[in-house]
mmCIF file with all atom_site columns, C-alpha atoms in Angstrom:
data_model
loop_
_atom_site.group_PDB
_atom_site.id
_atom_site.type_symbol
_atom_site.label_atom_id
_atom_site.label_alt_id
_atom_site.label_comp_id
_atom_site.label_asym_id
_atom_site.label_entity_id
_atom_site.label_seq_id
_atom_site.pdbx_PDB_ins_code
_atom_site.Cartn_x
_atom_site.Cartn_y
_atom_site.Cartn_z
_atom_site.occupancy
_atom_site.B_iso_or_equiv
_atom_site.pdbx_formal_charge
_atom_site.auth_seq_id
_atom_site.auth_comp_id
_atom_site.auth_asym_id
_atom_site.auth_atom_id
_atom_site.pdbx_PDB_model_num
ATOM 1   C CA . ASN A 1 1   ? -208.638 -156.363 69.720 1.00 60.00 ? 1   ASN A CA 1
ATOM 2   C CA . ALA A 1 2   ? -206.902 -158.268 72.534 1.00 72.00 ? 2   ALA A CA 1
ATOM 3   C CA . GLY A 1 3   ? -203.327 -158.044 71.171 1.00 93.00 ? 3   GLY A CA 1
ATOM 4   C CA . VAL A 1 4   ? -200.920 -160.156 73.255 1.00 96.00 ? 4   VAL A CA 1
ATOM 5   C CA . THR A 1 5   ? -202.506 -161.959 76.213 1.00 97.00 ? 5   THR A CA 1
ATOM 6   C CA . GLN A 1 6   ? -200.467 -163.517 79.003 1.00 98.00 ? 6   GLN A CA 1
ATOM 7   C CA . THR A 1 7   ? -201.728 -165.804 81.751 1.00 97.00 ? 7   THR A CA 1
ATOM 8   C CA . PRO A 1 8   ? -201.458 -165.995 84.670 1.00 97.00 ? 8   PRO A CA 1
ATOM 9   C CA . LYS A 1 9   ? -200.718 -162.429 85.811 1.00 97.00 ? 9   LYS A CA 1
ATOM 10  C CA . PHE A 1 10  ? -199.214 -163.590 89.121 1.00 97.00 ? 10  PHE A CA 1
ATOM 11  C CA . GLN A 1 11  ? -197.848 -166.914 90.289 1.00 96.00 ? 11  GLN A CA 1
ATOM 12  C CA . VAL A 1 12  ? -195.992 -168.204 93.323 1.00 97.00 ? 12  VAL A CA 1
ATOM 13  C CA . LEU A 1 13  ? -194.133 -171.499 93.031 1.00 96.00 ? 13  LEU A CA 1
ATOM 14  C CA . LYS A 1 14  ? -192.003 -173.635 95.279 1.00 97.00 ? 14  LYS A CA 1
ATOM 15  C CA . THR A 1 15  ? -188.501 -174.601 94.241 1.00 97.00 ? 15  THR A CA 1
ATOM 16  C CA . GLY A 1 16  ? -188.571 -177.642 91.989 1.00 97.00 ? 16  GLY A CA 1
ATOM 17  C CA . GLN A 1 17  ? -192.127 -177.178 90.750 1.00 97.00 ? 17  GLN A CA 1
ATOM 18  C CA . SER A 1 18  ? -192.843 -176.877 87.051 1.00 95.00 ? 18  SER A CA 1
ATOM 19  C CA . MET A 1 19  ? -195.302 -174.648 85.291 1.00 95.00 ? 19  MET A CA 1
ATOM 20  C CA . THR A 1 20  ? -196.240 -173.147 81.946 1.00 97.00 ? 20  THR A CA 1
ATOM 21  C CA . LEU A 1 21  ? -196.662 -169.455 81.241 1.00 98.00 ? 21  LEU A CA 1
ATOM 22  C CA . GLN A 1 22  ? -199.179 -168.907 78.488 1.00 98.00 ? 22  GLN A CA 1
ATOM 23  C CA . CYS A 1 23  ? -198.948 -166.365 75.679 1.00 98.00 ? 23  CYS A CA 1
ATOM 24  C CA . ALA A 1 24  ? -201.463 -165.867 72.902 1.00 97.00 ? 24  ALA A CA 1
ATOM 25  C CA . GLN A 1 25  ? -201.775 -163.221 70.196 1.00 96.00 ? 25  GLN A CA 1
ATOM 26  C CA . ASP A 1 26  ? -204.644 -162.535 67.827 1.00 95.00 ? 26  ASP A CA 1
ATOM 27  C CA . MET A 1 27  ? -202.782 -160.394 65.277 1.00 94.00 ? 27  MET A CA 1
ATOM 28  C CA . ASN A 1 28  ? -201.549 -163.281 63.106 1.00 94.00 ? 28  ASN A CA 1
ATOM 29  C CA . HIS A 1 29  ? -197.961 -162.335 63.943 1.00 94.00 ? 29  HIS A CA 1
ATOM 30  C CA . GLU A 1 30  ? -195.272 -164.756 62.856 1.00 92.00 ? 30  GLU A CA 1
ATOM 31  C CA . TYR A 1 31  ? -192.590 -163.563 65.267 1.00 92.00 ? 31  TYR A CA 1
ATOM 32  C CA . MET A 1 32  ? -192.978 -164.147 69.019 1.00 94.00 ? 32  MET A CA 1
ATOM 33  C CA . SER A 1 33  ? -190.540 -163.919 71.884 1.00 94.00 ? 33  SER A CA 1
ATOM 34  C CA . TRP A 1 34  ? -190.193 -164.279 75.644 1.00 96.00 ? 34  TRP A CA 1
ATOM 35  C CA . TYR A 1 35  ? -188.240 -161.874 77.843 1.00 96.00 ? 35  TYR A CA 1
ATOM 36  C CA . ARG A 1 36  ? -187.526 -161.720 81.525 1.00 97.00 ? 36  ARG A CA 1
ATOM 37  C CA . GLN A 1 37  ? -187.169 -158.421 83.341 1.00 96.00 ? 37  GLN A CA 1
ATOM 38  C CA . ASP A 1 38  ? -185.069 -158.088 86.458 1.00 93.00 ? 38  ASP A CA 1
ATOM 39  C CA . PRO A 1 39  ? -184.324 -154.848 88.337 1.00 84.00 ? 39  PRO A CA 1
ATOM 40  C CA . GLY A 1 40  ? -181.476 -152.885 86.787 1.00 78.00 ? 40  GLY A CA 1
ATOM 41  C CA . MET A 1 41  ? -181.024 -155.324 83.901 1.00 79.00 ? 41  MET A CA 1
ATOM 42  C CA . GLY A 1 42  ? -183.570 -154.312 81.315 1.00 86.00 ? 42  GLY A CA 1
ATOM 43  C CA . LEU A 1 43  ? -185.259 -157.080 79.355 1.00 93.00 ? 43  LEU A CA 1
ATOM 44  C CA . ARG A 1 44  ? -183.358 -160.204 78.383 1.00 94.00 ? 44  ARG A CA 1
ATOM 45  C CA . LEU A 1 45  ? -184.447 -162.540 75.611 1.00 93.00 ? 45  LEU A CA 1
ATOM 46  C CA . ILE A 1 46  ? -185.150 -166.118 76.707 1.00 96.00 ? 46  ILE A CA 1
ATOM 47  C CA . HIS A 1 47  ? -186.481 -167.830 73.558 1.00 95.00 ? 47  HIS A CA 1
ATOM 48  C CA . TYR A 1 48  ? -188.049 -166.713 70.334 1.00 93.00 ? 48  TYR A CA 1
ATOM 49  C CA . SER A 1 49  ? -189.952 -168.122 67.374 1.00 93.00 ? 49  SER A CA 1
ATOM 50  C CA . VAL A 1 50  ? -190.118 -166.977 63.762 1.00 90.00 ? 50  VAL A CA 1
ATOM 51  C CA . GLY A 1 51  ? -193.168 -169.093 62.951 1.00 91.00 ? 51  GLY A CA 1
ATOM 52  C CA . ALA A 1 52  ? -195.076 -172.240 63.841 1.00 92.00 ? 52  ALA A CA 1
ATOM 53  C CA . GLY A 1 53  ? -192.688 -175.118 64.420 1.00 93.00 ? 53  GLY A CA 1
ATOM 54  C CA . ILE A 1 54  ? -189.582 -172.899 64.584 1.00 93.00 ? 54  ILE A CA 1
ATOM 55  C CA . THR A 1 55  ? -187.968 -171.801 67.840 1.00 94.00 ? 55  THR A CA 1
ATOM 56  C CA . ASP A 1 56  ? -184.511 -170.729 68.920 1.00 92.00 ? 56  ASP A CA 1
ATOM 57  C CA . GLN A 1 57  ? -182.625 -169.694 72.021 1.00 93.00 ? 57  GLN A CA 1
ATOM 58  C CA . GLY A 1 58  ? -182.058 -166.163 73.167 1.00 91.00 ? 58  GLY A CA 1
ATOM 59  C CA . GLU A 1 59  ? -179.632 -164.733 75.684 1.00 90.00 ? 59  GLU A CA 1
ATOM 60  C CA . VAL A 1 60  ? -180.795 -166.615 78.817 1.00 94.00 ? 60  VAL A CA 1
ATOM 61  C CA . PRO A 1 61  ? -182.469 -169.918 77.756 1.00 96.00 ? 61  PRO A CA 1
ATOM 62  C CA . ASN A 1 62  ? -181.295 -172.260 80.526 1.00 96.00 ? 62  ASN A CA 1
ATOM 63  C CA . GLY A 1 63  ? -184.124 -173.699 82.615 1.00 96.00 ? 63  GLY A CA 1
ATOM 64  C CA . TYR A 1 64  ? -186.820 -172.829 80.079 1.00 97.00 ? 64  TYR A CA 1
ATOM 65  C CA . ASN A 1 65  ? -188.456 -174.678 77.190 1.00 97.00 ? 65  ASN A CA 1
ATOM 66  C CA . VAL A 1 66  ? -190.732 -173.404 74.437 1.00 97.00 ? 66  VAL A CA 1
ATOM 67  C CA . SER A 1 67  ? -192.763 -174.815 71.575 1.00 95.00 ? 67  SER A CA 1
ATOM 68  C CA . ARG A 1 68  ? -194.801 -173.215 68.793 1.00 96.00 ? 68  ARG A CA 1
ATOM 69  C CA . SER A 1 69  ? -197.478 -175.523 67.458 1.00 96.00 ? 69  SER A CA 1
ATOM 70  C CA . THR A 1 70  ? -199.749 -172.718 66.211 1.00 96.00 ? 70  THR A CA 1
ATOM 71  C CA . THR A 1 71  ? -199.229 -169.148 65.036 1.00 95.00 ? 71  THR A CA 1
ATOM 72  C CA . GLU A 1 72  ? -201.288 -167.827 67.943 1.00 96.00 ? 72  GLU A CA 1
ATOM 73  C CA . ASP A 1 73  ? -199.692 -169.528 70.950 1.00 97.00 ? 73  ASP A CA 1
ATOM 74  C CA . PHE A 1 74  ? -196.177 -169.540 72.370 1.00 97.00 ? 74  PHE A CA 1
ATOM 75  C CA . PRO A 1 75  ? -196.035 -171.106 75.872 1.00 98.00 ? 75  PRO A CA 1
ATOM 76  C CA . LEU A 1 76  ? -192.964 -170.907 78.105 1.00 98.00 ? 76  LEU A CA 1
ATOM 77  C CA . ARG A 1 77  ? -192.251 -173.875 80.363 1.00 98.00 ? 77  ARG A CA 1
ATOM 78  C CA . LEU A 1 78  ? -190.218 -173.796 83.556 1.00 96.00 ? 78  LEU A CA 1
ATOM 79  C CA . LEU A 1 79  ? -188.956 -177.328 84.021 1.00 91.00 ? 79  LEU A CA 1
ATOM 80  C CA . SER A 1 80  ? -187.824 -177.186 87.662 1.00 96.00 ? 80  SER A CA 1
ATOM 81  C CA . ALA A 1 81  ? -188.317 -173.749 89.187 1.00 96.00 ? 81  ALA A CA 1
ATOM 82  C CA . ALA A 1 82  ? -185.393 -172.106 90.999 1.00 97.00 ? 82  ALA A CA 1
ATOM 83  C CA . PRO A 1 83  ? -185.333 -168.896 93.090 1.00 96.00 ? 83  PRO A CA 1
ATOM 84  C CA . SER A 1 84  ? -183.133 -167.306 90.386 1.00 96.00 ? 84  SER A CA 1
ATOM 85  C CA . GLN A 1 85  ? -186.120 -167.491 88.041 1.00 97.00 ? 85  GLN A CA 1
ATOM 86  C CA . THR A 1 86  ? -188.085 -165.052 90.157 1.00 97.00 ? 86  THR A CA 1
ATOM 87  C CA . SER A 1 87  ? -188.808 -162.297 87.673 1.00 97.00 ? 87  SER A CA 1
ATOM 88  C CA . VAL A 1 88  ? -191.378 -160.566 85.520 1.00 97.00 ? 88  VAL A CA 1
ATOM 89  C CA . TYR A 1 89  ? -191.891 -162.382 82.230 1.00 98.00 ? 89  TYR A CA 1
ATOM 90  C CA . PHE A 1 90  ? -193.057 -160.624 79.094 1.00 97.00 ? 90  PHE A CA 1
ATOM 91  C CA . CYS A 1 91  ? -194.216 -162.133 75.841 1.00 97.00 ? 91  CYS A CA 1
ATOM 92  C CA . ALA A 1 92  ? -194.012 -160.053 72.662 1.00 95.00 ? 92  ALA A CA 1
ATOM 93  C CA . SER A 1 93  ? -194.986 -160.425 69.033 1.00 94.00 ? 93  SER A CA 1
ATOM 94  C CA . SER A 1 94  ? -194.468 -158.675 65.718 1.00 91.00 ? 94  SER A CA 1
ATOM 95  C CA . SER A 1 95  ? -195.613 -159.223 62.163 1.00 88.00 ? 95  SER A CA 1
ATOM 96  C CA . THR A 1 96  ? -192.041 -159.583 60.954 1.00 79.00 ? 96  THR A CA 1
ATOM 97  C CA . PRO A 1 97  ? -188.720 -159.539 62.820 1.00 71.00 ? 97  PRO A CA 1
ATOM 98  C CA . ARG A 1 98  ? -188.133 -156.008 61.594 1.00 71.00 ? 98  ARG A CA 1
ATOM 99  C CA . GLN A 1 99  ? -191.398 -154.550 62.823 1.00 78.00 ? 99  GLN A CA 1
ATOM 100 C CA . PRO A 1 100 ? -191.988 -153.158 66.331 1.00 82.00 ? 100 PRO A CA 1
ATOM 101 C CA . GLN A 1 101 ? -192.756 -155.718 68.973 1.00 87.00 ? 101 GLN A CA 1
ATOM 102 C CA . HIS A 1 102 ? -196.008 -155.592 70.926 1.00 92.00 ? 102 HIS A CA 1
ATOM 103 C CA . PHE A 1 103 ? -195.768 -156.702 74.538 1.00 95.00 ? 103 PHE A CA 1
ATOM 104 C CA . GLY A 1 104 ? -198.240 -158.468 76.786 1.00 96.00 ? 104 GLY A CA 1
ATOM 105 C CA . ASP A 1 105 ? -199.010 -157.283 80.315 1.00 96.00 ? 105 ASP A CA 1
ATOM 106 C CA . GLY A 1 106 ? -196.500 -159.650 81.882 1.00 97.00 ? 106 GLY A CA 1
ATOM 107 C CA . THR A 1 107 ? -196.504 -162.483 84.414 1.00 97.00 ? 107 THR A CA 1
ATOM 108 C CA . ARG A 1 108 ? -195.019 -161.801 87.833 1.00 97.00 ? 108 ARG A CA 1
ATOM 109 C CA . LEU A 1 109 ? -193.447 -165.020 89.054 1.00 97.00 ? 109 LEU A CA 1
ATOM 110 C CA . SER A 1 110 ? -192.030 -165.679 92.513 1.00 96.00 ? 110 SER A CA 1
ATOM 111 C CA . ILE A 1 111 ? -190.114 -168.842 93.347 1.00 97.00 ? 111 ILE A CA 1
ATOM 112 C CA . LEU A 1 112 ? -189.823 -169.642 97.043 1.00 95.00 ? 112 LEU A CA 1
ATOM 113 C CA . GLY B 2 1   ? -172.889 -160.456 70.604 1.00 77.00 ? 1   GLY B CA 1
ATOM 114 C CA . GLU B 2 2   ? -174.484 -157.046 70.828 1.00 82.00 ? 2   GLU B CA 1
ATOM 115 C CA . ASN B 2 3   ? -174.044 -154.996 73.996 1.00 90.00 ? 3   ASN B CA 1
ATOM 116 C CA . VAL B 2 4   ? -176.137 -151.901 74.660 1.00 95.00 ? 4   VAL B CA 1
ATOM 117 C CA . GLU B 2 5   ? -175.195 -149.437 77.377 1.00 96.00 ? 5   GLU B CA 1
ATOM 118 C CA . GLN B 2 6   ? -177.656 -146.791 78.538 1.00 97.00 ? 6   GLN B CA 1
ATOM 119 C CA . HIS B 2 7   ? -177.042 -143.600 80.534 1.00 97.00 ? 7   HIS B CA 1
ATOM 120 C CA . PRO B 2 8   ? -178.022 -142.161 82.879 1.00 97.00 ? 8   PRO B CA 1
ATOM 121 C CA . SER B 2 9   ? -179.728 -144.753 85.051 1.00 96.00 ? 9   SER B CA 1
ATOM 122 C CA . THR B 2 10  ? -181.872 -142.056 86.685 1.00 97.00 ? 10  THR B CA 1
ATOM 123 C CA . LEU B 2 11  ? -182.832 -138.610 85.441 1.00 98.00 ? 11  LEU B CA 1
ATOM 124 C CA . SER B 2 12  ? -184.750 -135.947 87.315 1.00 97.00 ? 12  SER B CA 1
ATOM 125 C CA . VAL B 2 13  ? -186.035 -132.948 85.360 1.00 97.00 ? 13  VAL B CA 1
ATOM 126 C CA . GLN B 2 14  ? -188.267 -129.982 86.048 1.00 97.00 ? 14  GLN B CA 1
ATOM 127 C CA . GLU B 2 15  ? -191.555 -129.903 84.186 1.00 97.00 ? 15  GLU B CA 1
ATOM 128 C CA . GLY B 2 16  ? -191.070 -128.055 80.912 1.00 97.00 ? 16  GLY B CA 1
ATOM 129 C CA . ASP B 2 17  ? -187.359 -128.825 80.645 1.00 97.00 ? 17  ASP B CA 1
ATOM 130 C CA . SER B 2 18  ? -185.815 -131.281 78.187 1.00 97.00 ? 18  SER B CA 1
ATOM 131 C CA . ALA B 2 19  ? -184.598 -134.795 78.929 1.00 98.00 ? 19  ALA B CA 1
ATOM 132 C CA . VAL B 2 20  ? -181.890 -136.649 77.025 1.00 98.00 ? 20  VAL B CA 1
ATOM 133 C CA . ILE B 2 21  ? -181.051 -140.342 77.329 1.00 98.00 ? 21  ILE B CA 1
ATOM 134 C CA . LYS B 2 22  ? -178.048 -141.824 75.543 1.00 98.00 ? 22  LYS B CA 1
ATOM 135 C CA . CYS B 2 23  ? -177.277 -145.357 74.418 1.00 98.00 ? 23  CYS B CA 1
ATOM 136 C CA . THR B 2 24  ? -174.222 -146.895 72.838 1.00 97.00 ? 24  THR B CA 1
ATOM 137 C CA . TYR B 2 25  ? -174.070 -150.203 70.997 1.00 96.00 ? 25  TYR B CA 1
ATOM 138 C CA . SER B 2 26  ? -171.202 -152.482 70.115 1.00 94.00 ? 26  SER B CA 1
ATOM 139 C CA . ASP B 2 27  ? -172.283 -154.313 66.946 1.00 91.00 ? 27  ASP B CA 1
ATOM 140 C CA . SER B 2 28  ? -171.716 -152.197 63.832 1.00 91.00 ? 28  SER B CA 1
ATOM 141 C CA . ALA B 2 29  ? -174.197 -154.429 61.954 1.00 90.00 ? 29  ALA B CA 1
ATOM 142 C CA . SER B 2 30  ? -177.109 -153.298 64.146 1.00 91.00 ? 30  SER B CA 1
ATOM 143 C CA . ASN B 2 31  ? -179.597 -151.347 62.085 1.00 90.00 ? 31  ASN B CA 1
ATOM 144 C CA . TYR B 2 32  ? -182.810 -151.033 64.092 1.00 91.00 ? 32  TYR B CA 1
ATOM 145 C CA . PHE B 2 33  ? -183.086 -148.971 67.280 1.00 94.00 ? 33  PHE B CA 1
ATOM 146 C CA . PRO B 2 34  ? -186.414 -148.771 69.145 1.00 94.00 ? 34  PRO B CA 1
ATOM 147 C CA . TRP B 2 35  ? -187.210 -146.916 72.351 1.00 97.00 ? 35  TRP B CA 1
ATOM 148 C CA . TYR B 2 36  ? -189.745 -148.234 74.849 1.00 96.00 ? 36  TYR B CA 1
ATOM 149 C CA . LYS B 2 37  ? -191.507 -146.505 77.727 1.00 97.00 ? 37  LYS B CA 1
ATOM 150 C CA . GLN B 2 38  ? -192.597 -148.530 80.726 1.00 96.00 ? 38  GLN B CA 1
ATOM 151 C CA . GLU B 2 39  ? -194.804 -147.101 83.436 1.00 95.00 ? 39  GLU B CA 1
ATOM 152 C CA . LEU B 2 40  ? -194.776 -148.735 86.863 1.00 92.00 ? 40  LEU B CA 1
ATOM 153 C CA . GLY B 2 41  ? -196.376 -152.173 86.718 1.00 91.00 ? 41  GLY B CA 1
ATOM 154 C CA . LYS B 2 42  ? -197.191 -151.864 83.013 1.00 94.00 ? 42  LYS B CA 1
ATOM 155 C CA . ARG B 2 43  ? -195.952 -153.380 79.782 1.00 96.00 ? 43  ARG B CA 1
ATOM 156 C CA . PRO B 2 44  ? -193.166 -151.754 77.732 1.00 95.00 ? 44  PRO B CA 1
ATOM 157 C CA . GLN B 2 45  ? -194.650 -149.682 74.921 1.00 95.00 ? 45  GLN B CA 1
ATOM 158 C CA . LEU B 2 46  ? -192.862 -148.517 71.798 1.00 94.00 ? 46  LEU B CA 1
ATOM 159 C CA . ILE B 2 47  ? -192.646 -144.739 71.636 1.00 96.00 ? 47  ILE B CA 1
ATOM 160 C CA . ILE B 2 48  ? -190.336 -144.232 68.678 1.00 96.00 ? 48  ILE B CA 1
ATOM 161 C CA . ASP B 2 49  ? -187.864 -146.176 66.561 1.00 93.00 ? 49  ASP B CA 1
ATOM 162 C CA . ILE B 2 50  ? -185.198 -145.417 63.984 1.00 92.00 ? 50  ILE B CA 1
ATOM 163 C CA . ARG B 2 51  ? -183.453 -147.413 61.317 1.00 89.00 ? 51  ARG B CA 1
ATOM 164 C CA . SER B 2 52  ? -179.857 -146.973 60.278 1.00 82.00 ? 52  SER B CA 1
ATOM 165 C CA . ASN B 2 53  ? -180.684 -145.326 56.969 1.00 80.00 ? 53  ASN B CA 1
ATOM 166 C CA . VAL B 2 54  ? -181.813 -142.127 58.743 1.00 81.00 ? 54  VAL B CA 1
ATOM 167 C CA . GLY B 2 55  ? -180.067 -139.889 61.250 1.00 90.00 ? 55  GLY B CA 1
ATOM 168 C CA . GLU B 2 56  ? -183.019 -138.352 63.066 1.00 94.00 ? 56  GLU B CA 1
ATOM 169 C CA . LYS B 2 57  ? -186.717 -138.956 63.578 1.00 94.00 ? 57  LYS B CA 1
ATOM 170 C CA . LYS B 2 58  ? -189.264 -136.806 65.404 1.00 96.00 ? 58  LYS B CA 1
ATOM 171 C CA . ASP B 2 59  ? -192.756 -137.400 66.735 1.00 94.00 ? 59  ASP B CA 1
ATOM 172 C CA . GLN B 2 60  ? -194.245 -134.378 68.476 1.00 96.00 ? 60  GLN B CA 1
ATOM 173 C CA . ARG B 2 61  ? -192.186 -133.864 71.678 1.00 97.00 ? 61  ARG B CA 1
ATOM 174 C CA . ILE B 2 62  ? -190.027 -136.929 71.150 1.00 98.00 ? 62  ILE B CA 1
ATOM 175 C CA . ALA B 2 63  ? -187.031 -137.281 68.870 1.00 97.00 ? 63  ALA B CA 1
ATOM 176 C CA . VAL B 2 64  ? -184.330 -139.867 68.342 1.00 97.00 ? 64  VAL B CA 1
ATOM 177 C CA . THR B 2 65  ? -180.919 -139.246 66.788 1.00 96.00 ? 65  THR B CA 1
ATOM 178 C CA . LEU B 2 66  ? -178.499 -141.858 65.505 1.00 96.00 ? 66  LEU B CA 1
ATOM 179 C CA . ASN B 2 67  ? -174.758 -141.574 64.948 1.00 95.00 ? 67  ASN B CA 1
ATOM 180 C CA . LYS B 2 68  ? -173.690 -144.740 63.131 1.00 92.00 ? 68  LYS B CA 1
ATOM 181 C CA . THR B 2 69  ? -170.024 -143.798 63.078 1.00 93.00 ? 69  THR B CA 1
ATOM 182 C CA . ALA B 2 70  ? -169.852 -143.375 66.830 1.00 94.00 ? 70  ALA B CA 1
ATOM 183 C CA . LYS B 2 71  ? -172.382 -146.180 67.414 1.00 95.00 ? 71  LYS B CA 1
ATOM 184 C CA . HIS B 2 72  ? -174.646 -144.223 69.673 1.00 95.00 ? 72  HIS B CA 1
ATOM 185 C CA . PHE B 2 73  ? -178.241 -143.053 69.622 1.00 97.00 ? 73  PHE B CA 1
ATOM 186 C CA . SER B 2 74  ? -180.193 -140.725 71.881 1.00 98.00 ? 74  SER B CA 1
ATOM 187 C CA . LEU B 2 75  ? -183.755 -140.024 72.941 1.00 98.00 ? 75  LEU B CA 1
ATOM 188 C CA . HIS B 2 76  ? -184.789 -136.401 73.375 1.00 98.00 ? 76  HIS B CA 1
ATOM 189 C CA . ILE B 2 77  ? -187.984 -135.391 75.155 1.00 98.00 ? 77  ILE B CA 1
ATOM 190 C CA . THR B 2 78  ? -188.847 -131.703 75.031 1.00 97.00 ? 78  THR B CA 1
ATOM 191 C CA . GLU B 2 79  ? -191.286 -129.754 77.212 1.00 97.00 ? 79  GLU B CA 1
ATOM 192 C CA . THR B 2 80  ? -191.464 -132.607 79.694 1.00 98.00 ? 80  THR B CA 1
ATOM 193 C CA . GLN B 2 81  ? -194.721 -133.257 81.527 1.00 97.00 ? 81  GLN B CA 1
ATOM 194 C CA . PRO B 2 82  ? -195.455 -135.296 84.681 1.00 96.00 ? 82  PRO B CA 1
ATOM 195 C CA . GLU B 2 83  ? -196.916 -138.087 82.517 1.00 96.00 ? 83  GLU B CA 1
ATOM 196 C CA . ASP B 2 84  ? -193.477 -138.529 80.939 1.00 97.00 ? 84  ASP B CA 1
ATOM 197 C CA . SER B 2 85  ? -192.319 -140.018 84.260 1.00 98.00 ? 85  SER B CA 1
ATOM 198 C CA . ALA B 2 86  ? -191.474 -143.669 83.544 1.00 97.00 ? 86  ALA B CA 1
ATOM 199 C CA . VAL B 2 87  ? -188.606 -146.024 82.777 1.00 97.00 ? 87  VAL B CA 1
ATOM 200 C CA . TYR B 2 88  ? -187.264 -145.723 79.242 1.00 98.00 ? 88  TYR B CA 1
ATOM 201 C CA . PHE B 2 89  ? -185.412 -148.526 77.489 1.00 97.00 ? 89  PHE B CA 1
ATOM 202 C CA . CYS B 2 90  ? -183.326 -148.362 74.346 1.00 97.00 ? 90  CYS B CA 1
ATOM 203 C CA . ALA B 2 91  ? -182.690 -151.455 72.245 1.00 95.00 ? 91  ALA B CA 1
ATOM 204 C CA . ALA B 2 92  ? -180.792 -152.546 69.156 1.00 93.00 ? 92  ALA B CA 1
ATOM 205 C CA . SER B 2 93  ? -180.985 -155.372 66.658 1.00 89.00 ? 93  SER B CA 1
ATOM 206 C CA . ARG B 2 94  ? -179.348 -156.366 63.395 1.00 83.00 ? 94  ARG B CA 1
ATOM 207 C CA . ALA B 2 95  ? -180.993 -157.288 60.127 1.00 73.00 ? 95  ALA B CA 1
ATOM 208 C CA . ASP B 2 96  ? -179.889 -160.929 60.193 1.00 73.00 ? 96  ASP B CA 1
ATOM 209 C CA . SER B 2 97  ? -180.844 -161.540 63.832 1.00 72.00 ? 97  SER B CA 1
ATOM 210 C CA . TRP B 2 98  ? -184.539 -162.222 63.244 1.00 64.00 ? 98  TRP B CA 1
ATOM 211 C CA . GLY B 2 99  ? -185.533 -159.340 65.488 1.00 66.00 ? 99  GLY B CA 1
ATOM 212 C CA . LYS B 2 100 ? -183.543 -160.349 68.540 1.00 82.00 ? 100 LYS B CA 1
ATOM 213 C CA . LEU B 2 101 ? -183.552 -157.138 70.526 1.00 89.00 ? 101 LEU B CA 1
ATOM 214 C CA . GLN B 2 102 ? -180.734 -156.331 72.923 1.00 91.00 ? 102 GLN B CA 1
ATOM 215 C CA . PHE B 2 103 ? -182.028 -153.916 75.560 1.00 93.00 ? 103 PHE B CA 1
ATOM 216 C CA . GLY B 2 104 ? -180.238 -151.316 77.618 1.00 95.00 ? 104 GLY B CA 1
ATOM 217 C CA . ALA B 2 105 ? -180.651 -151.404 81.409 1.00 94.00 ? 105 ALA B CA 1
ATOM 218 C CA . GLY B 2 106 ? -183.179 -148.567 81.436 1.00 95.00 ? 106 GLY B CA 1
ATOM 219 C CA . THR B 2 107 ? -183.426 -144.954 82.616 1.00 97.00 ? 107 THR B CA 1
ATOM 220 C CA . GLN B 2 108 ? -185.823 -143.910 85.364 1.00 97.00 ? 108 GLN B CA 1
ATOM 221 C CA . VAL B 2 109 ? -187.130 -140.472 84.418 1.00 98.00 ? 109 VAL B CA 1
ATOM 222 C CA . VAL B 2 110 ? -188.853 -138.379 87.072 1.00 98.00 ? 110 VAL B CA 1
ATOM 223 C CA . VAL B 2 111 ? -190.528 -135.134 86.015 1.00 97.00 ? 111 VAL B CA 1
ATOM 224 C CA . THR B 2 112 ? -191.206 -132.840 88.967 1.00 95.00 ? 112 THR B CA 1
ATOM 225 C CA . PRO B 2 113 ? -193.872 -130.110 88.746 1.00 89.00 ? 113 PRO B CA 1
#
């Protein structure tokens, strides 16, 4: 049972480059979300989805895009990377919004 | 929107002693309060959660209490062990927010033998 799988685990980008962080879950969860974790600031919600075709913004959505074409996948796109987006990114899923969220192992992203 | 404050930011305890972490929240409509443990370089993992229709919940050495009137909730770890060393996060969400969790800033707990 893989749970929530994130790829890549590490990535270094140059300012202005774009990339997609992948997130996949095999638990048939409807609810998925993306967080970023910065030192001393806990986890902050970037975007979330309550099902295929439905996404919405979280607390810090600027500079990021998401889409949800299938139940399993929820990719996060950085349009034009900036040093301020250096962070650890976590994807999470739950069966319903009111059930505990299961986190992936994270992607450590550095923007130079 | 919801604001969650967590204290202390660091906590050092002797093995066998108890540890208490406190969180306050601002939105009186919040009704779900999970606690996550994150070891260095690992994913956050749920250790216990509580909903607003109960005041206390226990799971072996871990307990959470909720005071809805004062809008605060606490994590209690008894008989601490070195493997309890980690960062602990509290969070809150409201029923109509589709699970949007607002996290506290975290507490670094160090258990010394």
